[in-house]
PDB file of C-alpha atoms in Angstrom:
ATOM      1  CA  ALA A   1      -0.397 -37.513  -1.308  1.00  0.00           C
ATOM      2  CA  GLN A   2      -1.159 -33.820  -1.747  1.00  0.00           C
ATOM      3  CA  THR A   3      -2.256 -33.181  -5.248  1.00  0.00           C
ATOM      4  CA  VAL A   4      -3.667 -30.367  -7.360  1.00  0.00           C
ATOM      5  CA  THR A   5      -5.559 -31.127 -10.372  1.00  0.00           C
ATOM      6  CA  GLN A   6      -6.539 -28.704 -13.341  1.00  0.00           C
ATOM      7  CA  SER A   7      -8.741 -30.419 -15.723  1.00  0.00           C
ATOM      8  CA  GLN A   8      -8.665 -27.941 -18.469  1.00  0.00           C
ATOM      9  CA  PRO A   9      -5.209 -27.977 -20.342  1.00  0.00           C
ATOM     10  CA  GLU A  10      -6.670 -25.088 -22.555  1.00  0.00           C
ATOM     11  CA  MET A  11      -9.276 -22.471 -22.259  1.00  0.00           C
ATOM     12  CA  SER A  12     -10.378 -19.805 -24.670  1.00  0.00           C
ATOM     13  CA  VAL A  13     -12.483 -16.752 -23.939  1.00  0.00           C
ATOM     14  CA  GLN A  14     -13.581 -13.660 -26.065  1.00  0.00           C
ATOM     15  CA  GLU A  15     -12.409 -10.342 -24.865  1.00  0.00           C
ATOM     16  CA  ALA A  16     -14.434  -8.757 -22.288  1.00  0.00           C
ATOM     17  CA  GLU A  17     -16.373 -11.886 -21.430  1.00  0.00           C
ATOM     18  CA  THR A  18     -15.924 -13.991 -18.476  1.00  0.00           C
ATOM     19  CA  VAL A  19     -14.198 -17.277 -17.901  1.00  0.00           C
ATOM     20  CA  THR A  20     -13.631 -19.677 -14.943  1.00  0.00           C
ATOM     21  CA  LEU A  21     -10.836 -22.028 -14.522  1.00  0.00           C
ATOM     22  CA  SER A  22     -11.238 -25.073 -12.489  1.00  0.00           C
ATOM     23  CA  CYS A  23      -9.026 -26.399  -9.868  1.00  0.00           C
ATOM     24  CA  THR A  24      -9.406 -29.282  -7.429  1.00  0.00           C
ATOM     25  CA  TYR A  25      -6.881 -30.319  -4.612  1.00  0.00           C
ATOM     26  CA  ASP A  26      -6.412 -33.037  -1.994  1.00  0.00           C
ATOM     27  CA  THR A  27      -5.217 -32.635   1.265  1.00  0.00           C
ATOM     28  CA  SER A  28      -5.571 -33.948   4.754  1.00  0.00           C
ATOM     29  CA  GLU A  29      -4.856 -30.801   6.584  1.00  0.00           C
ATOM     30  CA  SER A  30      -7.423 -28.733   7.958  1.00  0.00           C
ATOM     31  CA  ASP A  31      -5.419 -25.154   7.607  1.00  0.00           C
ATOM     32  CA  TYR A  32      -3.840 -24.382   4.309  1.00  0.00           C
ATOM     33  CA  TYR A  33      -3.386 -21.747   1.849  1.00  0.00           C
ATOM     34  CA  LEU A  34      -4.387 -21.665  -2.140  1.00  0.00           C
ATOM     35  CA  PHE A  35      -3.190 -19.723  -4.744  1.00  0.00           C
ATOM     36  CA  TRP A  36      -3.463 -18.920  -8.520  1.00  0.00           C
ATOM     37  CA  TYR A  37      -0.341 -17.889 -10.272  1.00  0.00           C
ATOM     38  CA  LYS A  38      -0.132 -16.609 -13.905  1.00  0.00           C
ATOM     39  CA  GLN A  39       2.678 -16.981 -16.029  1.00  0.00           C
ATOM     40  CA  PRO A  40       2.623 -14.814 -19.169  1.00  0.00           C
ATOM     41  CA  PRO A  41       4.858 -15.722 -22.283  1.00  0.00           C
ATOM     42  CA  SER A  42       7.701 -13.798 -20.245  1.00  0.00           C
ATOM     43  CA  ARG A  43       7.800 -16.715 -17.893  1.00  0.00           C
ATOM     44  CA  GLN A  44       7.508 -14.642 -14.886  1.00  0.00           C
ATOM     45  CA  MET A  45       5.336 -16.106 -12.251  1.00  0.00           C
ATOM     46  CA  ILE A  46       2.781 -13.673 -10.781  1.00  0.00           C
ATOM     47  CA  LEU A  47       0.521 -14.018  -8.125  1.00  0.00           C
ATOM     48  CA  VAL A  48      -3.059 -13.568  -9.047  1.00  0.00           C
ATOM     49  CA  ILE A  49      -4.819 -14.325  -5.882  1.00  0.00           C
ATOM     50  CA  ARG A  50      -4.650 -15.961  -2.647  1.00  0.00           C
ATOM     51  CA  GLN A  51      -7.095 -17.895  -0.450  1.00  0.00           C
ATOM     52  CA  GLU A  52      -6.789 -18.795   3.385  1.00  0.00           C
ATOM     53  CA  ALA A  53      -8.762 -22.067   4.031  1.00  0.00           C
ATOM     54  CA  TYR A  54      -9.973 -20.743   7.358  1.00  0.00           C
ATOM     55  CA  LYS A  55     -11.670 -17.982   5.674  1.00  0.00           C
ATOM     56  CA  GLN A  56     -15.106 -18.712   4.356  1.00  0.00           C
ATOM     57  CA  GLN A  57     -15.220 -15.351   2.192  1.00  0.00           C
ATOM     58  CA  ASN A  58     -14.034 -15.714  -1.443  1.00  0.00           C
ATOM     59  CA  ALA A  59     -10.848 -13.784  -2.406  1.00  0.00           C
ATOM     60  CA  THR A  60     -11.286 -11.176  -4.769  1.00  0.00           C
ATOM     61  CA  GLU A  61      -8.612  -8.880  -6.531  1.00  0.00           C
ATOM     62  CA  ASN A  62     -10.045  -6.533  -9.012  1.00  0.00           C
ATOM     63  CA  ARG A  63     -11.329  -8.692 -12.102  1.00  0.00           C
ATOM     64  CA  PHE A  64     -10.231 -11.752 -10.507  1.00  0.00           C
ATOM     65  CA  SER A  65     -12.255 -13.926  -7.967  1.00  0.00           C
ATOM     66  CA  VAL A  66     -12.458 -17.196  -6.713  1.00  0.00           C
ATOM     67  CA  ASN A  67     -15.112 -19.746  -5.737  1.00  0.00           C
ATOM     68  CA  PHE A  68     -13.558 -21.702  -2.869  1.00  0.00           C
ATOM     69  CA  GLN A  69     -15.581 -24.825  -1.966  1.00  0.00           C
ATOM     70  CA  LYS A  70     -13.662 -26.311   0.938  1.00  0.00           C
ATOM     71  CA  ALA A  71     -15.876 -29.317   1.318  1.00  0.00           C
ATOM     72  CA  ALA A  72     -15.667 -30.237  -2.250  1.00  0.00           C
ATOM     73  CA  LYS A  73     -11.664 -29.066  -2.217  1.00  0.00           C
ATOM     74  CA  SER A  74     -12.450 -27.033  -5.413  1.00  0.00           C
ATOM     75  CA  PHE A  75     -10.934 -23.545  -5.930  1.00  0.00           C
ATOM     76  CA  SER A  76     -11.952 -22.209  -9.197  1.00  0.00           C
ATOM     77  CA  LEU A  77     -10.560 -18.907 -10.626  1.00  0.00           C
ATOM     78  CA  LYS A  78     -13.172 -16.338 -12.362  1.00  0.00           C
ATOM     79  CA  ILE A  79     -11.796 -13.656 -14.527  1.00  0.00           C
ATOM     80  CA  SER A  80     -14.397 -11.063 -15.506  1.00  0.00           C
ATOM     81  CA  ASP A  81     -13.944  -8.680 -18.469  1.00  0.00           C
ATOM     82  CA  SER A  82     -11.344 -10.582 -19.815  1.00  0.00           C
ATOM     83  CA  GLN A  83      -8.476  -8.452 -21.414  1.00  0.00           C
ATOM     84  CA  LEU A  84      -5.844  -9.568 -24.002  1.00  0.00           C
ATOM     85  CA  GLY A  85      -3.117  -9.160 -21.396  1.00  0.00           C
ATOM     86  CA  ASP A  86      -4.853 -12.007 -19.413  1.00  0.00           C
ATOM     87  CA  ALA A  87      -3.608 -14.564 -21.924  1.00  0.00           C
ATOM     88  CA  ALA A  88      -1.282 -16.787 -20.070  1.00  0.00           C
ATOM     89  CA  MET A  89      -0.752 -19.923 -18.425  1.00  0.00           C
ATOM     90  CA  TYR A  90      -2.663 -20.115 -15.050  1.00  0.00           C
ATOM     91  CA  PHE A  91      -1.522 -22.372 -12.314  1.00  0.00           C
ATOM     92  CA  CYS A  92      -3.350 -23.402  -9.291  1.00  0.00           C
ATOM     93  CA  ALA A  93      -1.162 -24.131  -6.095  1.00  0.00           C
ATOM     94  CA  HIS A  94      -1.624 -25.278  -2.647  1.00  0.00           C
ATOM     95  CA  THR A  95       0.416 -25.329   0.611  1.00  0.00           C
ATOM     96  CA  PRO A  96      -0.561 -26.476   3.722  1.00  0.00           C
ATOM     97  CA  TYR A  97      -0.549 -23.919   6.828  1.00  0.00           C
ATOM     98  CA  ARG A  98       1.795 -26.077   8.795  1.00  0.00           C
ATOM     99  CA  GLY A  99       4.562 -28.690   7.959  1.00  0.00           C
ATOM    100  CA  SER A 100       5.034 -27.759   4.289  1.00  0.00           C
ATOM    101  CA  GLN A 101       7.718 -25.477   4.924  1.00  0.00           C
ATOM    102  CA  GLY A 102       6.751 -23.383   2.026  1.00  0.00           C
ATOM    103  CA  ASN A 103       6.409 -26.379  -0.561  1.00  0.00           C
ATOM    104  CA  LEU A 104       3.979 -25.199  -3.087  1.00  0.00           C
ATOM    105  CA  ILE A 105       2.284 -27.964  -4.797  1.00  0.00           C
ATOM    106  CA  PHE A 106       1.341 -26.964  -8.405  1.00  0.00           C
ATOM    107  CA  GLY A 107      -1.171 -28.324 -10.909  1.00  0.00           C
ATOM    108  CA  LYS A 108      -0.226 -28.800 -14.285  1.00  0.00           C
ATOM    109  CA  GLY A 109      -1.761 -25.459 -15.711  1.00  0.00           C
ATOM    110  CA  THR A 110      -4.259 -24.148 -17.730  1.00  0.00           C
ATOM    111  CA  LYS A 111      -3.505 -22.242 -20.960  1.00  0.00           C
ATOM    112  CA  LEU A 112      -5.850 -19.259 -21.517  1.00  0.00           C
ATOM    113  CA  SER A 113      -6.184 -17.603 -24.882  1.00  0.00           C
ATOM    114  CA  VAL A 114      -8.014 -14.336 -25.169  1.00  0.00           C
ATOM    115  CA  LYS A 115      -9.815 -13.719 -28.628  1.00  0.00           C
ATOM    116  CA  PRO A 116      -9.942  -9.959 -29.672  1.00  0.00           C
TER     117      PRO A 116
ATOM    118  CA  ASP B   1      13.900  -2.768  -8.103  1.00  0.00           C
ATOM    119  CA  THR B   2      13.532  -6.453  -9.034  1.00  0.00           C
ATOM    120  CA  ALA B   3      12.412  -8.082  -5.744  1.00  0.00           C
ATOM    121  CA  VAL B   4      13.889 -11.572  -6.676  1.00  0.00           C
ATOM    122  CA  SER B   5      16.678 -11.429  -9.116  1.00  0.00           C
ATOM    123  CA  GLN B   6      18.402 -14.487 -10.756  1.00  0.00           C
ATOM    124  CA  THR B   7      21.196 -14.644 -13.297  1.00  0.00           C
ATOM    125  CA  PRO B   8      21.919 -15.837 -15.784  1.00  0.00           C
ATOM    126  CA  LYS B   9      18.432 -15.594 -17.494  1.00  0.00           C
ATOM    127  CA  TYR B  10      19.666 -17.899 -20.333  1.00  0.00           C
ATOM    128  CA  LEU B  11      22.271 -20.427 -20.185  1.00  0.00           C
ATOM    129  CA  VAL B  12      23.278 -22.840 -22.899  1.00  0.00           C
ATOM    130  CA  THR B  13      26.171 -25.150 -22.176  1.00  0.00           C
ATOM    131  CA  GLN B  14      27.362 -28.590 -22.950  1.00  0.00           C
ATOM    132  CA  MET B  15      26.705 -32.010 -21.161  1.00  0.00           C
ATOM    133  CA  GLY B  16      29.194 -32.629 -18.618  1.00  0.00           C
ATOM    134  CA  ASN B  17      29.806 -29.106 -17.675  1.00  0.00           C
ATOM    135  CA  ASP B  18      29.394 -27.286 -14.039  1.00  0.00           C
ATOM    136  CA  LYS B  19      27.303 -24.410 -13.945  1.00  0.00           C
ATOM    137  CA  SER B  20      25.859 -22.071 -11.301  1.00  0.00           C
ATOM    138  CA  ILE B  21      22.782 -19.931 -11.126  1.00  0.00           C
ATOM    139  CA  LYS B  22      22.763 -16.880  -8.558  1.00  0.00           C
ATOM    140  CA  CYS B  23      19.509 -15.508  -6.874  1.00  0.00           C
ATOM    141  CA  GLU B  24      19.359 -12.631  -4.730  1.00  0.00           C
ATOM    142  CA  GLN B  25      16.171 -11.210  -2.862  1.00  0.00           C
ATOM    143  CA  ASN B  26      15.832  -7.593  -1.521  1.00  0.00           C
ATOM    144  CA  LEU B  27      12.364  -8.286   0.242  1.00  0.00           C
ATOM    145  CA  GLY B  28      13.996  -9.198   3.496  1.00  0.00           C
ATOM    146  CA  HIS B  29      12.436 -12.658   3.651  1.00  0.00           C
ATOM    147  CA  ASP B  30      13.782 -15.415   5.681  1.00  0.00           C
ATOM    148  CA  THR B  31      12.973 -18.449   3.180  1.00  0.00           C
ATOM    149  CA  MET B  32      14.134 -18.858  -0.320  1.00  0.00           C
ATOM    150  CA  TYR B  33      13.389 -21.475  -2.800  1.00  0.00           C
ATOM    151  CA  TRP B  34      14.537 -23.171  -5.855  1.00  0.00           C
ATOM    152  CA  TYR B  35      11.769 -24.508  -8.150  1.00  0.00           C
ATOM    153  CA  LYS B  36      12.177 -26.573 -11.563  1.00  0.00           C
ATOM    154  CA  GLN B  37       9.631 -26.106 -14.369  1.00  0.00           C
ATOM    155  CA  ASP B  38      10.010 -28.903 -17.009  1.00  0.00           C
ATOM    156  CA  SER B  39       9.367 -29.028 -20.657  1.00  0.00           C
ATOM    157  CA  LYS B  40       5.901 -29.557 -20.096  1.00  0.00           C
ATOM    158  CA  LYS B  41       5.740 -26.453 -17.755  1.00  0.00           C
ATOM    159  CA  PHE B  42       5.261 -28.533 -14.680  1.00  0.00           C
ATOM    160  CA  LEU B  43       6.471 -26.942 -11.569  1.00  0.00           C
ATOM    161  CA  LYS B  44       8.114 -28.737  -8.708  1.00  0.00           C
ATOM    162  CA  ILE B  45      10.109 -27.675  -5.673  1.00  0.00           C
ATOM    163  CA  MET B  46      13.764 -28.611  -5.412  1.00  0.00           C
ATOM    164  CA  PHE B  47      15.153 -27.012  -2.284  1.00  0.00           C
ATOM    165  CA  SER B  48      13.978 -24.489   0.478  1.00  0.00           C
ATOM    166  CA  TYR B  49      16.140 -22.784   2.924  1.00  0.00           C
ATOM    167  CA  ASN B  50      15.108 -20.862   5.893  1.00  0.00           C
ATOM    168  CA  ASN B  51      17.548 -18.488   7.563  1.00  0.00           C
ATOM    169  CA  LYS B  52      20.330 -20.165   5.635  1.00  0.00           C
ATOM    170  CA  GLU B  53      19.439 -23.642   6.831  1.00  0.00           C
ATOM    171  CA  LEU B  54      18.335 -26.437   4.403  1.00  0.00           C
ATOM    172  CA  ILE B  55      14.568 -27.265   4.990  1.00  0.00           C
ATOM    173  CA  ILE B  56      13.471 -29.027   2.126  1.00  0.00           C
ATOM    174  CA  ASN B  57      15.540 -31.240  -0.185  1.00  0.00           C
ATOM    175  CA  GLU B  58      13.155 -33.127  -2.704  1.00  0.00           C
ATOM    176  CA  THR B  59      14.298 -35.935  -4.663  1.00  0.00           C
ATOM    177  CA  VAL B  60      16.951 -34.063  -6.554  1.00  0.00           C
ATOM    178  CA  PRO B  61      20.129 -35.703  -7.648  1.00  0.00           C
ATOM    179  CA  ASN B  62      23.115 -34.787  -5.485  1.00  0.00           C
ATOM    180  CA  ARG B  63      24.722 -33.088  -8.648  1.00  0.00           C
ATOM    181  CA  PHE B  64      22.432 -30.182  -7.478  1.00  0.00           C
ATOM    182  CA  SER B  65      23.932 -28.326  -4.723  1.00  0.00           C
ATOM    183  CA  PRO B  66      22.131 -25.120  -3.309  1.00  0.00           C
ATOM    184  CA  LYS B  67      24.442 -22.651  -1.272  1.00  0.00           C
ATOM    185  CA  SER B  68      23.124 -19.864   0.976  1.00  0.00           C
ATOM    186  CA  PRO B  69      25.854 -17.385   2.096  1.00  0.00           C
ATOM    187  CA  ASP B  70      23.235 -15.260   3.676  1.00  0.00           C
ATOM    188  CA  LYS B  71      19.574 -15.203   4.136  1.00  0.00           C
ATOM    189  CA  ALA B  72      19.155 -12.973   0.956  1.00  0.00           C
ATOM    190  CA  HIS B  73      21.132 -15.154  -1.465  1.00  0.00           C
ATOM    191  CA  LEU B  74      20.592 -18.969  -2.467  1.00  0.00           C
ATOM    192  CA  ASN B  75      22.643 -20.093  -5.358  1.00  0.00           C
ATOM    193  CA  LEU B  76      22.229 -23.322  -7.174  1.00  0.00           C
ATOM    194  CA  HIS B  77      25.291 -25.126  -8.480  1.00  0.00           C
ATOM    195  CA  ILE B  78      24.907 -28.183 -10.923  1.00  0.00           C
ATOM    196  CA  ASN B  79      27.683 -30.549 -11.556  1.00  0.00           C
ATOM    197  CA  SER B  80      28.210 -32.805 -14.656  1.00  0.00           C
ATOM    198  CA  LEU B  81      25.143 -31.396 -16.296  1.00  0.00           C
ATOM    199  CA  GLU B  82      22.906 -33.827 -18.317  1.00  0.00           C
ATOM    200  CA  LEU B  83      20.512 -33.279 -21.212  1.00  0.00           C
ATOM    201  CA  GLY B  84      17.613 -33.932 -18.862  1.00  0.00           C
ATOM    202  CA  ASP B  85      18.632 -30.984 -16.592  1.00  0.00           C
ATOM    203  CA  SER B  86      17.330 -28.599 -19.464  1.00  0.00           C
ATOM    204  CA  ALA B  87      14.420 -26.539 -17.777  1.00  0.00           C
ATOM    205  CA  VAL B  88      13.722 -23.215 -16.415  1.00  0.00           C
ATOM    206  CA  TYR B  89      14.750 -22.770 -12.927  1.00  0.00           C
ATOM    207  CA  PHE B  90      12.970 -20.461 -10.563  1.00  0.00           C
ATOM    208  CA  CYS B  91      14.349 -18.927  -7.548  1.00  0.00           C
ATOM    209  CA  ALA B  92      11.631 -17.593  -5.120  1.00  0.00           C
ATOM    210  CA  SER B  93      11.344 -16.203  -1.496  1.00  0.00           C
ATOM    211  CA  SER B  94       8.740 -15.851   0.893  1.00  0.00           C
ATOM    212  CA  ARG B  95       8.553 -13.728   4.485  1.00  0.00           C
ATOM    213  CA  GLU B  96       8.223 -17.134   6.100  1.00  0.00           C
ATOM    214  CA  PHE B  97       7.129 -20.454   5.062  1.00  0.00           C
ATOM    215  CA  SER B  98       3.718 -22.005   5.709  1.00  0.00           C
ATOM    216  CA  GLY B  99       1.262 -20.097   3.541  1.00  0.00           C
ATOM    217  CA  ASN B 100       2.872 -16.816   2.951  1.00  0.00           C
ATOM    218  CA  THR B 101       3.006 -15.559  -0.466  1.00  0.00           C
ATOM    219  CA  ILE B 102       5.909 -16.924  -2.358  1.00  0.00           C
ATOM    220  CA  TYR B 103       7.298 -14.456  -4.790  1.00  0.00           C
ATOM    221  CA  PHE B 104       9.374 -15.795  -7.883  1.00  0.00           C
ATOM    222  CA  GLY B 105      12.211 -14.503  -9.676  1.00  0.00           C
ATOM    223  CA  GLU B 106      12.185 -14.226 -13.623  1.00  0.00           C
ATOM    224  CA  GLY B 107      13.391 -17.811 -14.028  1.00  0.00           C
ATOM    225  CA  SER B 108      16.733 -18.864 -15.651  1.00  0.00           C
ATOM    226  CA  TRP B 109      16.459 -20.907 -18.800  1.00  0.00           C
ATOM    227  CA  LEU B 110      19.039 -23.933 -18.947  1.00  0.00           C
ATOM    228  CA  THR B 111      19.747 -25.603 -22.040  1.00  0.00           C
ATOM    229  CA  VAL B 112      22.105 -28.585 -22.002  1.00  0.00           C
ATOM    230  CA  VAL B 113      23.299 -29.498 -25.544  1.00  0.00           C
TER     231      VAL B 113
END
């Protein structure tokens, strides 16, 4: 069964500091995609970053970057220069390249607090 | 303009009622989805439609019936609502399935009393 595990239910970071959210997944597929979504109190699900498993280079989007370790099935999210607006639930998600029909499998989320 | 819009955003209704949530996307995507987020914030797919054809139907009671009149719309109808149906329901869409970014609507918060 395909699963996504986020082992940190809650995290806290000081404004302007760096924080890393962990995610591990389990799949038997060789080609797949990984995502981090952010859900602020407004409940909107916002894509933060996307990684294609066949790409060895880690994805980066401004202050957000990932550490993708395919062999270890690990996909952590690093937020640099944390801002108050980064406070939200962060969900790691996974979908196989083929056969999943777009079925995103989500982890249970990490609640990130940012302290001023 | 909102890319994926769903209505209503909030809905409070009594047990046993029938209700619908509407969803429209203006992104030109072929695939649309319904996800459910429970009280513990766990997100799980319910249905997936590709070009108006049902692709995924996860273990969902048959009181839930999706309807896709065209590929830009995917509505969710729920019969005989139960307390356990209280959740946030997210509509979403993607250009095609299998790995493309899925764009979510703002969610519809359903409370059954």
